[in-house]
Tab-separated table of C-alpha atoms in Angstrom:
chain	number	residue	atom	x	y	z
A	10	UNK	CA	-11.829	3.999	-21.904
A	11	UNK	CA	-10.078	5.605	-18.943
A	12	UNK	CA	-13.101	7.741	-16.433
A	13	UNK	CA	-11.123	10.523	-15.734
A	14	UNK	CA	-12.030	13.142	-13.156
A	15	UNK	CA	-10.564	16.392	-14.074
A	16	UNK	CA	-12.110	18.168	-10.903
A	17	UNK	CA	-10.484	15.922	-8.637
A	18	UNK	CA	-6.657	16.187	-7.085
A	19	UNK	CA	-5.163	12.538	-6.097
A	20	UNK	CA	-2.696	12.599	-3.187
A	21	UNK	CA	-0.767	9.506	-3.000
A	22	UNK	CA	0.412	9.157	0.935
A	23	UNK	CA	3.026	7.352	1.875
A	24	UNK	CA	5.164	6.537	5.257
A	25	UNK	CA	8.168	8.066	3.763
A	26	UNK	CA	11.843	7.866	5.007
A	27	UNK	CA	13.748	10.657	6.341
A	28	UNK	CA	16.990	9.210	6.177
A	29	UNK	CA	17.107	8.108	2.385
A	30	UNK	CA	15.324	8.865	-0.289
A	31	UNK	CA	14.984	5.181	-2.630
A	32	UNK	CA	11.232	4.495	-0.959
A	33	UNK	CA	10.421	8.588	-1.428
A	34	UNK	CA	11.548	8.136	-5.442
A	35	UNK	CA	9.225	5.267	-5.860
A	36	UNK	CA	6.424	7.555	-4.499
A	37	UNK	CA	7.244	10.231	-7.020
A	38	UNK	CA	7.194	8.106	-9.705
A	39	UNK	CA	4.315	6.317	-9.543
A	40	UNK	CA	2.649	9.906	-9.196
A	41	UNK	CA	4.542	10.747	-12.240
A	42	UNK	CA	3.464	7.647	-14.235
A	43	UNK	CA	-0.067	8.134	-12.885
A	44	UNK	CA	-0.007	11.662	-14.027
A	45	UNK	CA	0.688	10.354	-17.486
A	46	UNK	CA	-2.400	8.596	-17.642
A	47	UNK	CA	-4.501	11.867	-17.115
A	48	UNK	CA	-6.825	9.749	-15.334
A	49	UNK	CA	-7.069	12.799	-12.457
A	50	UNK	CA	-7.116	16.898	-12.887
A	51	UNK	CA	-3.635	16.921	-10.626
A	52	UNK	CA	-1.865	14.201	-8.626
A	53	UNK	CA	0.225	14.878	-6.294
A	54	UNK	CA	2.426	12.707	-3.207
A	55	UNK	CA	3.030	13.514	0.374
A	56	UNK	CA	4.938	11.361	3.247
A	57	UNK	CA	4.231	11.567	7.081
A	58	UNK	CA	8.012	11.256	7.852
A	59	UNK	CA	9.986	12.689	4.795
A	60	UNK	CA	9.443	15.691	2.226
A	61	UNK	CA	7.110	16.931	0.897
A	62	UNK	CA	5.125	16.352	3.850
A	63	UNK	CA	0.902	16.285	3.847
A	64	UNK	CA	0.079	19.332	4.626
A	65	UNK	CA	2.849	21.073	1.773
A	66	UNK	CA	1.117	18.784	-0.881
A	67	UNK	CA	-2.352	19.317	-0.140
A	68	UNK	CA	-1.432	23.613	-0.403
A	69	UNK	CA	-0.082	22.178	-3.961
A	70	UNK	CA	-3.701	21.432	-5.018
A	71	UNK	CA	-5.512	24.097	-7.156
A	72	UNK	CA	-8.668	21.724	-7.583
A	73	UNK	CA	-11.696	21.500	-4.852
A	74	UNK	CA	-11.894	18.091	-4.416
A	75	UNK	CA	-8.750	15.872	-3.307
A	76	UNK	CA	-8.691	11.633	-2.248
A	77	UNK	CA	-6.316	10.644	-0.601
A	78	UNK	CA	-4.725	7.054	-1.335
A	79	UNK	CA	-2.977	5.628	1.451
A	80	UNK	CA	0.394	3.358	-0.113
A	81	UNK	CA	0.117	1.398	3.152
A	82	UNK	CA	-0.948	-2.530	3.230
A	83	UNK	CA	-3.483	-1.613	6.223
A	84	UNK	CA	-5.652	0.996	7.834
A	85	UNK	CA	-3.301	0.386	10.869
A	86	UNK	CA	-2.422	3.313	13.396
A	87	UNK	CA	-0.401	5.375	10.615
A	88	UNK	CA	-3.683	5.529	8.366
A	89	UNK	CA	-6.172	5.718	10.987
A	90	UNK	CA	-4.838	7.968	13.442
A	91	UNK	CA	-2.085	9.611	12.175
A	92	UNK	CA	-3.163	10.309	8.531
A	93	UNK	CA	-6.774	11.319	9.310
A	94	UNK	CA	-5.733	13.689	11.546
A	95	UNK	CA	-3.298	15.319	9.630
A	96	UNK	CA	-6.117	15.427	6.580
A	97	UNK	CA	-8.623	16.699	9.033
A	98	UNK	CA	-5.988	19.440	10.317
A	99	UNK	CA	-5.754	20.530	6.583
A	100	UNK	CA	-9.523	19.969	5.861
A	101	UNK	CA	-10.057	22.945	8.532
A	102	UNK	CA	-7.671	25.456	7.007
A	103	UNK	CA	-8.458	24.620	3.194
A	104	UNK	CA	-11.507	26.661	2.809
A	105	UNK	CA	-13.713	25.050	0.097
A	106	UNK	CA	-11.902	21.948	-0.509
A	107	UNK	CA	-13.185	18.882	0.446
A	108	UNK	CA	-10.355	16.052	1.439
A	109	UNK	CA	-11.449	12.543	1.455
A	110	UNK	CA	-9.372	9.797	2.778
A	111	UNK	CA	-9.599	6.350	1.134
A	112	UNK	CA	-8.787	2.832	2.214
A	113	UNK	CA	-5.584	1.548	1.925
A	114	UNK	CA	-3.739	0.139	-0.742
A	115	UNK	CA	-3.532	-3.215	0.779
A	116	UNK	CA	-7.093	-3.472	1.608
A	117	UNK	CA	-8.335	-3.777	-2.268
A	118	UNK	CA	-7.825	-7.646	-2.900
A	119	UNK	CA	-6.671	-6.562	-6.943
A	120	UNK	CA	-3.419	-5.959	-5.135
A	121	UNK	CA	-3.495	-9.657	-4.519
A	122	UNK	CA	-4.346	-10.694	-7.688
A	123	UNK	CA	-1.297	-8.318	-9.155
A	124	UNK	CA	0.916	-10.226	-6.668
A	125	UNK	CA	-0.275	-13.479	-7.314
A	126	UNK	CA	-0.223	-12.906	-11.629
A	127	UNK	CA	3.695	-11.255	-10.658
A	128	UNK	CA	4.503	-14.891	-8.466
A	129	UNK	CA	3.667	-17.084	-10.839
A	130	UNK	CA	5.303	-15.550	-13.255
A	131	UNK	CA	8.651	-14.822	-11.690
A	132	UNK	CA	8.307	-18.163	-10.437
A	133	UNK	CA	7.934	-20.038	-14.163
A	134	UNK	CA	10.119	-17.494	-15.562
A	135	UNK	CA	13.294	-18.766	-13.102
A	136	UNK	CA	11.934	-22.471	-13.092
A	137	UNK	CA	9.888	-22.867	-10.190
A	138	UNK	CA	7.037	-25.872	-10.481
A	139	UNK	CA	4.598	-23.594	-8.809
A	140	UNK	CA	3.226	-26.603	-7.016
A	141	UNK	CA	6.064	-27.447	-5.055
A	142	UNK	CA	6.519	-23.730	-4.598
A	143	UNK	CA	6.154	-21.801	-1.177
A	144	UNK	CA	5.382	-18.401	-1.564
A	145	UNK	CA	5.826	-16.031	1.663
A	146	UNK	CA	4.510	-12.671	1.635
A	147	UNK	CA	6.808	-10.848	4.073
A	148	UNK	CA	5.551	-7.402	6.062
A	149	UNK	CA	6.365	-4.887	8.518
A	150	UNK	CA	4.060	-6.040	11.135
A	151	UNK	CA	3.414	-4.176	14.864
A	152	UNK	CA	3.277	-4.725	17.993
A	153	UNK	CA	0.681	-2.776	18.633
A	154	UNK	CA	-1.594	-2.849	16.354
A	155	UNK	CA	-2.797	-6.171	14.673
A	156	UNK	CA	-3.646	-4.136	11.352
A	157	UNK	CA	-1.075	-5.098	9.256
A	158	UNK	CA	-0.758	-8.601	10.155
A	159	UNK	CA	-4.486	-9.541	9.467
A	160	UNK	CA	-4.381	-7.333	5.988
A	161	UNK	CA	-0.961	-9.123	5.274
A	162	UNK	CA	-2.671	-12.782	6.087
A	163	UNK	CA	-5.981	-11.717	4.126
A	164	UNK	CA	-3.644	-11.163	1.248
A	165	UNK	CA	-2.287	-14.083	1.289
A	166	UNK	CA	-5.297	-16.621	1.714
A	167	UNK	CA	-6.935	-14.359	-1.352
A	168	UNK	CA	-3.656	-15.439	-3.090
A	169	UNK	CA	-3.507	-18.769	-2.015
A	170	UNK	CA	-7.210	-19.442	-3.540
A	171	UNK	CA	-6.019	-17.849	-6.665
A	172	UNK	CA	-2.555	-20.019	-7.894
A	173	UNK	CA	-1.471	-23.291	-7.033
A	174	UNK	CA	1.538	-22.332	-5.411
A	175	UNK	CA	2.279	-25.475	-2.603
A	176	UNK	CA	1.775	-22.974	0.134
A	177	UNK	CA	1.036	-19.449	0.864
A	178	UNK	CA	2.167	-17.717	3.828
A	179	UNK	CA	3.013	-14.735	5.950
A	180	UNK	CA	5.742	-13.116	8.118
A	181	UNK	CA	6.352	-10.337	9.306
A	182	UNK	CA	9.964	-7.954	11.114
A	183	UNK	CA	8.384	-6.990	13.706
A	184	UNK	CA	6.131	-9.369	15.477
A	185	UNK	CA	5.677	-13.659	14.909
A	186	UNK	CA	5.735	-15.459	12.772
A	187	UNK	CA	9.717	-14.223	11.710
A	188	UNK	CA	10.543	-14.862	8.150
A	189	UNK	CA	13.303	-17.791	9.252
A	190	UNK	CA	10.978	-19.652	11.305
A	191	UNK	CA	8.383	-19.694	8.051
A	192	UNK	CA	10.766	-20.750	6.429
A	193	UNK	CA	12.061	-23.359	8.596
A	194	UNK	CA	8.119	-24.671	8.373
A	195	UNK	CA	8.422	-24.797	4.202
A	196	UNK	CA	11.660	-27.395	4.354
């Protein structure tokens, strides 16, 4: 039995991309497949760099109460600073709603286990021995903020613990360890 919560909007967030539009679909249609489900009273999406933006989606909400679900591994700058204050901005000018932001995708270790249960089976399904298999999760990353890396290398211990895949490990575009020198370390 699905809990459903008729009385409550979901607003998937994402990052978004102004220049194309093949991440933005993805958003859409996991709102749309969610939708199906009926498991919320309206669900709607909203990027902070591409269309519809946060604050057009949240005016698209008829119901008073709204959570926000960040699509984002971490509750790195983009969630923490720039989303909150974009749902606080809203939370001021939508009188009687209340707007409540909730942790990030990557944060909830059953994203793990869905990546781990997905490995292992690509990996048996294209004849991988997942013993003698590495597995490297690969992310974004920062410079500046440490967020993503430690959700990114959190993921992949949980995943690790979970499969018997010969190693686990991460890398990340825009700060060490680079996806070739990980895999220079698997050889």
């Amino acid at each position: 039995m699905v809990d459903r919560r008729d009385d409550t909007g979901l607003l998937i967030v994402a990052h978004g991309d102004r220049g194309g539009h093949a991440n933005n679909a993805g958003v859409s249609g996991l709102a749309t497949e969610l939708a199906a489900r009926g498991m919320f009273g309206e669900i709607k999406f909203g990027f902070i760099k591409g269309s519809p933006d946060i604050e057009s989606a949240l005016a698209a909400f008829s119901l008073p109460k709204v959570l926000a679900y960040p699509l984002f591994l971490s509750d790195g700058y983009f969630v923490r600073t720039v989303l909150a204050r974009k749902l606080e901005t809203a939370a001021l000018t939508r009188t009687g709603q209340s707007i409540r932001l909730l942790p990030a995708l990557g944060l909830d270790m059953g994203l793990g286990d869905v990546i781990a249960h997905k490995a292992v089976s690509i990996a048996n399904t294209r004849g991988f021995a997942v013993e003698w298999t590495t597995l490297v999760l690969l992310a974004h990353g920062s410079s500046k903020d440490s967020a993503s890396r430690l959700a990114t290398e959190r993921l992949a211990r949980h995943i690790g613990q979970r499969t018997l895949f010969r190693r686990v490990g991460a890398a990340f575009l825009e700060e060490p360890p680079a996806i070739d020198e990980v895999m220079r370390e698997t050889k």
